[in-house]
């Protein structure tokens, strides 16, 4: 983790920022209104090799690592185009298959993830499970050479525009603890017996949210990723990159918001003919937001570096997610406030980002569950949940 950006990092940031600037925040807003993916931007990033930075070279990626992929997503977010699909496809699926996929699965899925032609989403959450993954009730039962899946999933992002998704299902039960034994499956979203229902939300993002219903869905035996009943192992190797990438959505939006607030306050004159940027009541909240942003970024790049080095990164990834979600929300809220009524106008491109940055305090892991994790695993306090 270098103290100053390398020439390679500066070039990567500059190049990606230029690509994103060709589309801009209005492009994101329009896609959010229609529920269509940012396909043109996605395809251009894929053609130039920026979607496969964390995928091994032998499968079409560059093998550079999570840090470089996080840089791409931060620059997308700083350009007003945060992308949840990258968190799910490159972050979760790309990491899971690279570390736990069979040779056949790696050959089948990783090249497409690397160039962006294959998009994955993730199905874990259930109406009655929430943050308790052990309480997953969707079941997968072995029937000859197939698995039969029954149950439902809730708040699944982007299922209408994916090629495959990863499914967490209960395949057994631990007799001592009573907890479910979980397995991870690859599923085609068009498989027979699977239906979906749109959830109406206030989230302004290209990815819509759905409830999934599994009515005796049959999956081939080779749909399993990793080992049967041991799905938590690959799952958590995907969740740490997810937390890092969620963090950079927030730090990127924070950069975007602060930059626009600074520009606006320098030109906005209301009292005595001087810009409002000259007043401490405007300066101090922006300065505080900048400090919070840089603290969050420091922890985020540390978490990414630990993951790339093969070290345990759960503690740092959770801390990064916590700090970044707070910093992103504070920066955006401050930017809206200093804009006054203009902060709510589409012309200024701020308020329509509120829901996606606010979401990061709820998902993919809530602020409260991060604090539970740190209290128990870092501070050694008794389990409280």
Short mmCIF file of C-alpha atoms in Angstrom, two decimals:
data_model
loop_
_atom_site.label_atom_id
_atom_site.label_comp_id
_atom_site.label_asym_id
_atom_site.label_seq_id
_atom_site.Cartn_x
_atom_site.Cartn_y
_atom_site.Cartn_z
CA UNK A 1 0.00 0.00 0.00
CA UNK A 2 2.08 2.97 -1.27
CA UNK A 3 2.05 6.34 0.48
CA UNK A 4 1.59 8.18 -2.81
CA UNK A 5 -0.11 7.03 -6.04
CA UNK A 6 2.15 5.27 -8.51
CA UNK A 7 2.38 6.38 -12.14
CA UNK A 8 0.33 3.30 -13.06
CA UNK A 9 -2.45 4.25 -10.63
CA UNK A 10 -2.52 7.83 -11.87
CA UNK A 11 -2.76 6.62 -15.48
CA UNK A 12 -5.51 4.14 -14.61
CA UNK A 13 -7.54 6.77 -12.79
CA UNK A 14 -7.08 9.37 -15.53
CA UNK A 15 -7.97 6.98 -18.33
CA UNK A 16 -11.09 5.60 -16.64
CA UNK A 17 -12.21 9.09 -15.62
CA UNK A 18 -12.01 10.21 -19.24
CA UNK A 19 -14.15 7.29 -20.38
CA UNK A 20 -16.77 7.94 -17.69
CA UNK A 21 -16.80 11.68 -18.49
CA UNK A 22 -17.99 10.87 -22.02
CA UNK A 23 -21.23 9.61 -20.46
CA UNK A 24 -21.60 11.72 -17.31
CA UNK A 25 -24.10 11.74 -14.51
CA UNK A 26 -27.11 12.53 -16.71
CA UNK A 27 -26.49 9.22 -18.49
CA UNK A 28 -26.68 7.46 -15.12
CA UNK A 29 -29.83 9.33 -14.18
CA UNK A 30 -31.60 8.39 -17.40
CA UNK A 31 -30.67 4.73 -16.99
CA UNK A 32 -31.97 4.86 -13.43
CA UNK A 33 -35.30 6.18 -14.65
CA UNK A 34 -35.73 3.38 -17.19
CA UNK A 35 -34.19 0.54 -15.18
CA UNK A 36 -31.80 -0.24 -18.02
CA UNK A 37 -28.14 -1.06 -17.40
CA UNK A 38 -25.37 1.37 -18.29
CA UNK A 39 -24.53 -0.99 -21.12
CA UNK A 40 -22.62 1.40 -23.37
CA UNK A 41 -20.29 2.47 -20.56
CA UNK A 42 -19.97 -1.13 -19.36
CA UNK A 43 -19.06 -2.36 -22.85
CA UNK A 44 -16.46 0.36 -23.36
CA UNK A 45 -14.80 -0.44 -20.06
CA UNK A 46 -14.85 -4.13 -20.97
CA UNK A 47 -13.30 -3.57 -24.40
CA UNK A 48 -10.46 -1.67 -22.79
CA UNK A 49 -9.77 -4.35 -20.18
CA UNK A 50 -11.02 -2.46 -17.12
CA UNK A 51 -13.61 -5.03 -16.01
CA UNK A 52 -11.14 -7.90 -15.64
CA UNK A 53 -8.50 -6.35 -13.45
CA UNK A 54 -9.10 -8.81 -10.59
CA UNK A 55 -9.46 -11.87 -12.85
CA UNK A 56 -6.39 -14.15 -13.36
CA UNK A 57 -4.53 -13.67 -16.62
CA UNK A 58 -5.11 -17.26 -17.77
CA UNK A 59 -8.84 -16.52 -17.86
CA UNK A 60 -8.70 -13.27 -19.79
CA UNK A 61 -8.11 -10.79 -16.98
CA UNK A 62 -5.00 -8.88 -16.03
CA UNK A 63 -4.52 -10.39 -12.57
CA UNK A 64 -3.81 -6.93 -11.18
CA UNK A 65 -6.05 -7.33 -8.16
CA UNK A 66 -8.98 -5.96 -6.20
CA UNK A 67 -7.21 -2.65 -5.59
CA UNK A 68 -7.11 -1.83 -9.29
CA UNK A 69 -10.72 -2.90 -9.81
CA UNK A 70 -11.74 -0.70 -6.86
CA UNK A 71 -9.95 2.23 -8.48
CA UNK A 72 -12.07 1.77 -11.61
CA UNK A 73 -15.31 1.72 -9.63
CA UNK A 74 -14.28 4.72 -7.53
CA UNK A 75 -13.59 6.70 -10.71
CA UNK A 76 -16.95 5.64 -12.14
CA UNK A 77 -18.66 6.81 -8.98
CA UNK A 78 -16.62 10.03 -8.87
CA UNK A 79 -17.85 10.66 -12.41
CA UNK A 80 -21.46 10.32 -11.30
CA UNK A 81 -21.93 6.75 -12.57
CA UNK A 82 -21.80 4.32 -9.63
CA UNK A 83 -22.22 0.73 -10.79
CA UNK A 84 -23.74 -1.94 -8.53
CA UNK A 85 -23.25 -4.58 -11.24
CA UNK A 86 -19.47 -4.41 -10.79
CA UNK A 87 -19.84 -5.18 -7.09
CA UNK A 88 -21.90 -8.27 -7.84
CA UNK A 89 -20.28 -9.61 -11.01
CA UNK A 90 -16.59 -8.74 -10.78
CA UNK A 91 -16.45 -8.37 -7.01
CA UNK A 92 -18.43 -11.37 -5.78
CA UNK A 93 -18.66 -13.79 -8.70
CA UNK A 94 -15.21 -13.02 -10.08
CA UNK A 95 -13.58 -13.57 -6.69
CA UNK A 96 -15.63 -16.70 -5.88
CA UNK A 97 -14.88 -18.45 -9.16
CA UNK A 98 -11.20 -17.46 -9.12
CA UNK A 99 -10.74 -18.93 -5.64
CA UNK A 100 -13.25 -21.79 -5.52
CA UNK A 101 -14.56 -22.58 -8.98
CA UNK A 102 -13.89 -25.91 -10.64
CA UNK A 103 -11.64 -25.90 -13.68
CA UNK A 104 -14.72 -26.16 -15.88
CA UNK A 105 -16.45 -23.28 -14.08
CA UNK A 106 -13.38 -21.07 -14.37
CA UNK A 107 -13.14 -21.76 -18.09
CA UNK A 108 -16.86 -21.20 -18.59
CA UNK A 109 -17.42 -18.05 -16.56
CA UNK A 110 -14.24 -16.08 -15.82
CA UNK A 111 -13.43 -14.94 -19.40
CA UNK A 112 -16.94 -13.51 -19.75
CA UNK A 113 -16.74 -11.76 -16.39
CA UNK A 114 -13.35 -10.35 -17.39
CA UNK A 115 -14.52 -8.79 -20.65
CA UNK A 116 -17.99 -7.87 -19.38
CA UNK A 117 -19.90 -10.10 -21.80
CA UNK A 118 -21.14 -12.24 -18.90
CA UNK A 119 -22.87 -10.56 -15.99
CA UNK A 120 -23.61 -12.18 -12.62
CA UNK A 121 -25.79 -11.11 -9.70
CA UNK A 122 -26.15 -12.60 -6.24
CA UNK A 123 -29.11 -14.17 -4.41
CA UNK A 124 -28.71 -14.52 -0.64
CA UNK A 125 -31.27 -12.33 1.14
CA UNK A 126 -34.65 -13.72 2.21
CA UNK A 127 -37.71 -12.07 3.79
CA UNK A 128 -37.27 -13.91 7.12
CA UNK A 129 -33.49 -14.24 7.17
CA UNK A 130 -32.24 -10.67 6.82
CA UNK A 131 -28.63 -10.46 7.98
CA UNK A 132 -28.77 -13.97 9.46
CA UNK A 133 -27.46 -16.12 6.61
CA UNK A 134 -27.73 -19.23 8.79
CA UNK A 135 -31.50 -18.76 8.77
CA UNK A 136 -31.80 -19.17 4.99
CA UNK A 137 -34.86 -21.30 4.29
CA UNK A 138 -34.57 -21.78 0.53
CA UNK A 139 -33.65 -25.44 0.15
CA UNK A 140 -31.76 -27.45 -2.43
CA UNK A 141 -32.37 -31.21 -2.23
CA UNK A 142 -30.41 -33.81 -4.18
CA UNK A 143 -32.49 -35.88 -6.61
CA UNK A 144 -30.31 -38.20 -8.65
CA UNK A 145 -28.02 -36.11 -10.81
CA UNK A 146 -29.89 -32.91 -10.04
CA UNK A 147 -30.67 -30.47 -7.24
CA UNK A 148 -34.25 -29.37 -6.65
CA UNK A 149 -34.58 -25.82 -5.29
CA UNK A 150 -37.62 -24.53 -3.39
CA UNK A 151 -38.13 -21.18 -1.67
CA UNK A 152 -37.75 -17.48 -2.32
CA UNK A 153 -35.20 -14.69 -2.29
CA UNK A 154 -35.76 -11.02 -1.58
CA UNK A 155 -34.18 -7.76 -2.75
CA UNK A 156 -32.13 -9.34 -5.53
CA UNK A 157 -30.50 -6.63 -7.64
CA UNK A 158 -30.39 -6.67 -11.43
CA UNK A 159 -31.77 -10.18 -12.01
CA UNK A 160 -33.55 -8.91 -15.13
CA UNK A 161 -30.28 -8.06 -16.88
CA UNK A 162 -27.93 -10.83 -15.76
CA UNK A 163 -26.69 -13.95 -17.55
CA UNK A 164 -26.23 -16.06 -14.41
CA UNK A 165 -26.54 -15.62 -10.67
CA UNK A 166 -25.04 -17.18 -7.57
CA UNK A 167 -27.62 -18.71 -5.22
CA UNK A 168 -27.16 -19.51 -1.54
CA UNK A 169 -29.43 -22.39 -0.46
CA UNK A 170 -29.77 -24.71 2.52
CA UNK A 171 -28.61 -28.26 1.74
CA UNK A 172 -28.48 -29.69 5.26
CA UNK A 173 -28.63 -28.98 8.98
CA UNK A 174 -26.01 -29.05 11.70
CA UNK A 175 -27.47 -31.31 14.39
CA UNK A 176 -25.56 -29.64 17.23
CA UNK A 177 -26.20 -25.98 16.48
CA UNK A 178 -29.40 -26.33 14.49
CA UNK A 179 -27.97 -23.97 11.88
CA UNK A 180 -28.46 -24.65 8.21
CA UNK A 181 -25.64 -26.05 6.13
CA UNK A 182 -25.40 -23.86 3.07
CA UNK A 183 -24.21 -24.46 -0.48
CA UNK A 184 -23.51 -22.11 -3.36
CA UNK A 185 -25.02 -22.70 -6.82
CA UNK A 186 -24.75 -21.20 -10.29
CA UNK A 187 -28.21 -20.58 -11.77
CA UNK A 188 -29.51 -19.48 -15.17
CA UNK A 189 -32.13 -16.73 -14.58
CA UNK A 190 -34.31 -18.30 -17.30
CA UNK A 191 -34.42 -21.78 -15.78
CA UNK A 192 -37.84 -23.47 -15.61
CA UNK A 193 -39.68 -22.96 -12.34
CA UNK A 194 -38.04 -19.63 -11.48
CA UNK A 195 -40.19 -16.51 -11.47
CA UNK A 196 -39.63 -12.97 -10.27
CA UNK A 197 -41.61 -10.00 -9.05
CA UNK A 198 -40.45 -6.37 -9.13
CA UNK A 199 -40.17 -4.62 -5.76
CA UNK A 200 -41.16 -0.98 -5.96
CA UNK A 201 -38.51 1.07 -4.13
CA UNK A 202 -37.24 4.63 -3.92
CA UNK A 203 -33.77 3.48 -5.01
CA UNK A 204 -32.60 5.50 -8.01
CA UNK A 205 -30.24 3.11 -9.79
CA UNK A 206 -30.14 1.19 -13.07
CA UNK A 207 -30.44 -2.05 -11.11
CA UNK A 208 -34.00 -2.82 -9.98
CA UNK A 209 -34.87 -5.03 -7.01
CA UNK A 210 -36.80 -8.30 -7.25
CA UNK A 211 -38.32 -11.11 -5.24
CA UNK A 212 -37.45 -14.55 -6.71
CA UNK A 213 -39.64 -17.63 -6.40
CA UNK A 214 -38.16 -21.12 -6.84
CA UNK A 215 -40.85 -23.69 -7.64
CA UNK A 216 -39.02 -27.04 -7.89
CA UNK A 217 -36.22 -25.52 -9.93
CA UNK A 218 -33.90 -28.26 -11.16
CA UNK A 219 -30.17 -27.64 -11.34
CA UNK A 220 -27.48 -30.00 -12.62
CA UNK A 221 -25.06 -31.49 -10.12
CA UNK A 222 -22.17 -29.39 -11.43
CA UNK A 223 -24.01 -26.20 -10.46
CA UNK A 224 -22.35 -26.39 -7.04
CA UNK A 225 -19.49 -23.94 -6.45
CA UNK A 226 -17.02 -25.31 -3.93
CA UNK A 227 -18.19 -28.13 -1.67
CA UNK A 228 -21.67 -29.22 -0.66
CA UNK A 229 -22.71 -27.89 2.78
CA UNK A 230 -19.64 -25.64 2.86
CA UNK A 231 -20.93 -22.71 0.87
CA UNK A 232 -19.95 -20.17 3.52
CA UNK A 233 -16.29 -20.61 2.56
CA UNK A 234 -16.60 -19.30 -1.02
CA UNK A 235 -19.37 -16.95 0.09
CA UNK A 236 -17.16 -15.00 2.46
CA UNK A 237 -14.33 -14.88 -0.05
CA UNK A 238 -16.79 -12.97 -2.22
CA UNK A 239 -18.21 -10.77 0.53
CA UNK A 240 -14.95 -9.05 1.48
CA UNK A 241 -14.42 -7.74 -2.08
CA UNK A 242 -18.10 -6.79 -2.05
CA UNK A 243 -17.54 -4.63 1.03
CA UNK A 244 -14.50 -2.94 -0.50
CA UNK A 245 -16.34 -2.18 -3.73
CA UNK A 246 -19.37 -0.93 -1.84
CA UNK A 247 -17.00 1.37 0.04
CA UNK A 248 -15.57 2.90 -3.14
CA UNK A 249 -19.06 3.60 -4.46
CA UNK A 250 -19.41 5.80 -1.37
CA UNK A 251 -15.96 7.41 -1.56
CA UNK A 252 -16.44 8.06 -5.27
CA UNK A 253 -19.82 9.70 -4.73
CA UNK A 254 -18.29 11.72 -1.88
CA UNK A 255 -15.57 12.99 -4.22
CA UNK A 256 -18.19 13.82 -6.85
CA UNK A 257 -20.38 15.68 -4.34
CA UNK A 258 -17.57 17.66 -2.72
CA UNK A 259 -16.16 18.70 -6.09
CA UNK A 260 -19.53 20.02 -7.22
CA UNK A 261 -20.14 21.76 -3.92
CA UNK A 262 -16.78 23.53 -4.10
CA UNK A 263 -17.42 24.67 -7.65
CA UNK A 264 -20.90 25.89 -6.82
CA UNK A 265 -20.02 27.78 -3.65
CA UNK A 266 -17.19 29.60 -5.39
CA UNK A 267 -19.58 31.01 -7.97
CA UNK A 268 -22.72 31.50 -5.87
CA UNK A 269 -23.02 35.04 -4.44
CA UNK A 270 -26.02 35.89 -2.27
CA UNK A 271 -24.88 38.38 0.39
CA UNK A 272 -22.70 41.44 -0.19
CA UNK A 273 -21.68 40.31 -3.64
CA UNK A 274 -19.12 37.75 -2.40
CA UNK A 275 -19.21 33.97 -3.04
CA UNK A 276 -20.75 31.91 -0.27
CA UNK A 277 -17.51 29.89 -0.26
CA UNK A 278 -15.95 32.74 1.76
CA UNK A 279 -18.10 31.92 4.80
CA UNK A 280 -16.96 29.49 7.47
CA UNK A 281 -20.51 28.19 7.78
CA UNK A 282 -20.05 26.82 4.27
CA UNK A 283 -16.35 25.98 4.43
CA UNK A 284 -16.33 24.00 7.67
CA UNK A 285 -18.92 21.35 6.73
CA UNK A 286 -17.17 20.79 3.42
CA UNK A 287 -13.78 20.56 5.13
CA UNK A 288 -15.17 18.08 7.66
CA UNK A 289 -16.66 16.00 4.84
CA UNK A 290 -13.28 15.96 3.09
CA UNK A 291 -11.52 14.78 6.26
CA UNK A 292 -14.07 11.98 6.73
CA UNK A 293 -13.67 11.01 3.08
CA UNK A 294 -9.89 10.70 3.26
CA UNK A 295 -10.07 8.66 6.46
CA UNK A 296 -12.49 6.28 4.77
CA UNK A 297 -10.34 6.02 1.66
CA UNK A 298 -7.28 5.17 3.75
CA UNK A 299 -9.05 2.22 5.36
CA UNK A 300 -10.55 1.13 2.04
CA UNK A 301 -7.22 0.92 0.23
CA UNK A 302 -5.73 -0.88 3.22
CA UNK A 303 -8.49 -3.50 3.06
CA UNK A 304 -8.00 -3.96 -0.68
CA UNK A 305 -4.23 -4.28 -0.27
CA UNK A 306 -4.63 -6.93 2.44
CA UNK A 307 -7.02 -8.92 0.26
CA UNK A 308 -4.64 -8.74 -2.71
CA UNK A 309 -1.76 -9.89 -0.50
CA UNK A 310 -3.74 -12.95 0.57
CA UNK A 311 -4.10 -11.84 4.18
CA UNK A 312 -7.34 -11.93 6.22
CA UNK A 313 -9.20 -8.75 5.31
CA UNK A 314 -12.59 -9.15 6.97
CA UNK A 315 -11.94 -6.68 9.78
CA UNK A 316 -10.57 -3.97 7.48
CA UNK A 317 -13.20 -4.57 4.78
CA UNK A 318 -15.98 -4.12 7.32
CA UNK A 319 -14.35 -1.02 8.79
CA UNK A 320 -13.90 0.42 5.30
CA UNK A 321 -17.54 -0.21 4.47
CA UNK A 322 -18.62 1.45 7.73
CA UNK A 323 -16.45 4.54 7.36
CA UNK A 324 -17.13 4.99 3.64
CA UNK A 325 -20.90 4.68 3.95
CA UNK A 326 -20.88 7.38 6.62
CA UNK A 327 -18.46 9.60 4.69
CA UNK A 328 -20.36 9.27 1.43
CA UNK A 329 -23.66 10.13 3.05
CA UNK A 330 -22.18 13.10 4.91
CA UNK A 331 -20.46 14.49 1.83
CA UNK A 332 -23.55 14.21 -0.35
CA UNK A 333 -25.83 15.68 2.32
CA UNK A 334 -23.44 18.58 2.82
CA UNK A 335 -23.22 19.22 -0.91
CA UNK A 336 -27.02 19.29 -1.17
CA UNK A 337 -27.24 21.66 1.80
CA UNK A 338 -24.77 24.23 0.44
CA UNK A 339 -26.65 24.19 -2.87
CA UNK A 340 -29.83 25.18 -1.04
CA UNK A 341 -32.93 24.49 -3.12
CA UNK A 342 -30.73 23.80 -6.14
CA UNK A 343 -29.47 20.72 -4.35
CA UNK A 344 -32.77 19.04 -5.16
CA UNK A 345 -32.79 20.06 -8.84
CA UNK A 346 -31.84 17.42 -11.41
CA UNK A 347 -29.72 20.04 -13.13
CA UNK A 348 -27.16 19.87 -10.34
CA UNK A 349 -27.00 16.07 -10.21
CA UNK A 350 -26.92 15.48 -6.47
CA UNK A 351 -30.21 14.44 -4.90
CA UNK A 352 -30.73 11.48 -7.22
CA UNK A 353 -27.61 9.86 -5.73
CA UNK A 354 -28.97 10.00 -2.18
CA UNK A 355 -30.69 6.61 -2.24
CA UNK A 356 -27.74 4.61 -3.57
CA UNK A 357 -25.30 6.10 -1.05
CA UNK A 358 -27.83 5.72 1.76
CA UNK A 359 -28.33 2.10 0.72
CA UNK A 360 -24.73 1.32 1.61
CA UNK A 361 -25.53 1.71 5.31
CA UNK A 362 -28.11 -1.08 4.92
CA UNK A 363 -26.60 -3.40 2.34
CA UNK A 364 -24.62 -5.45 1.57
CA UNK A 365 -24.03 -5.48 5.31
CA UNK A 366 -25.75 -3.13 7.71
CA UNK A 367 -23.93 -0.65 9.90
CA UNK A 368 -25.17 -2.52 12.95
CA UNK A 369 -23.81 -5.87 11.76
CA UNK A 370 -20.43 -4.28 11.06
CA UNK A 371 -20.36 -3.04 14.65
CA UNK A 372 -21.37 -6.50 15.86
CA UNK A 373 -18.49 -8.02 13.88
CA UNK A 374 -15.90 -5.58 15.21
CA UNK A 375 -17.17 -5.88 18.80
CA UNK A 376 -17.00 -9.68 18.75
CA UNK A 377 -14.03 -10.47 16.52
CA UNK A 378 -11.77 -7.45 17.07
CA UNK A 379 -12.54 -6.42 20.64
CA UNK A 380 -13.27 -9.94 21.91
CA UNK A 381 -16.62 -8.96 23.40
CA UNK A 382 -19.42 -11.52 23.89
CA UNK A 383 -21.59 -12.31 20.89
CA UNK A 384 -24.62 -10.01 21.17
CA UNK A 385 -26.88 -11.32 18.41
#
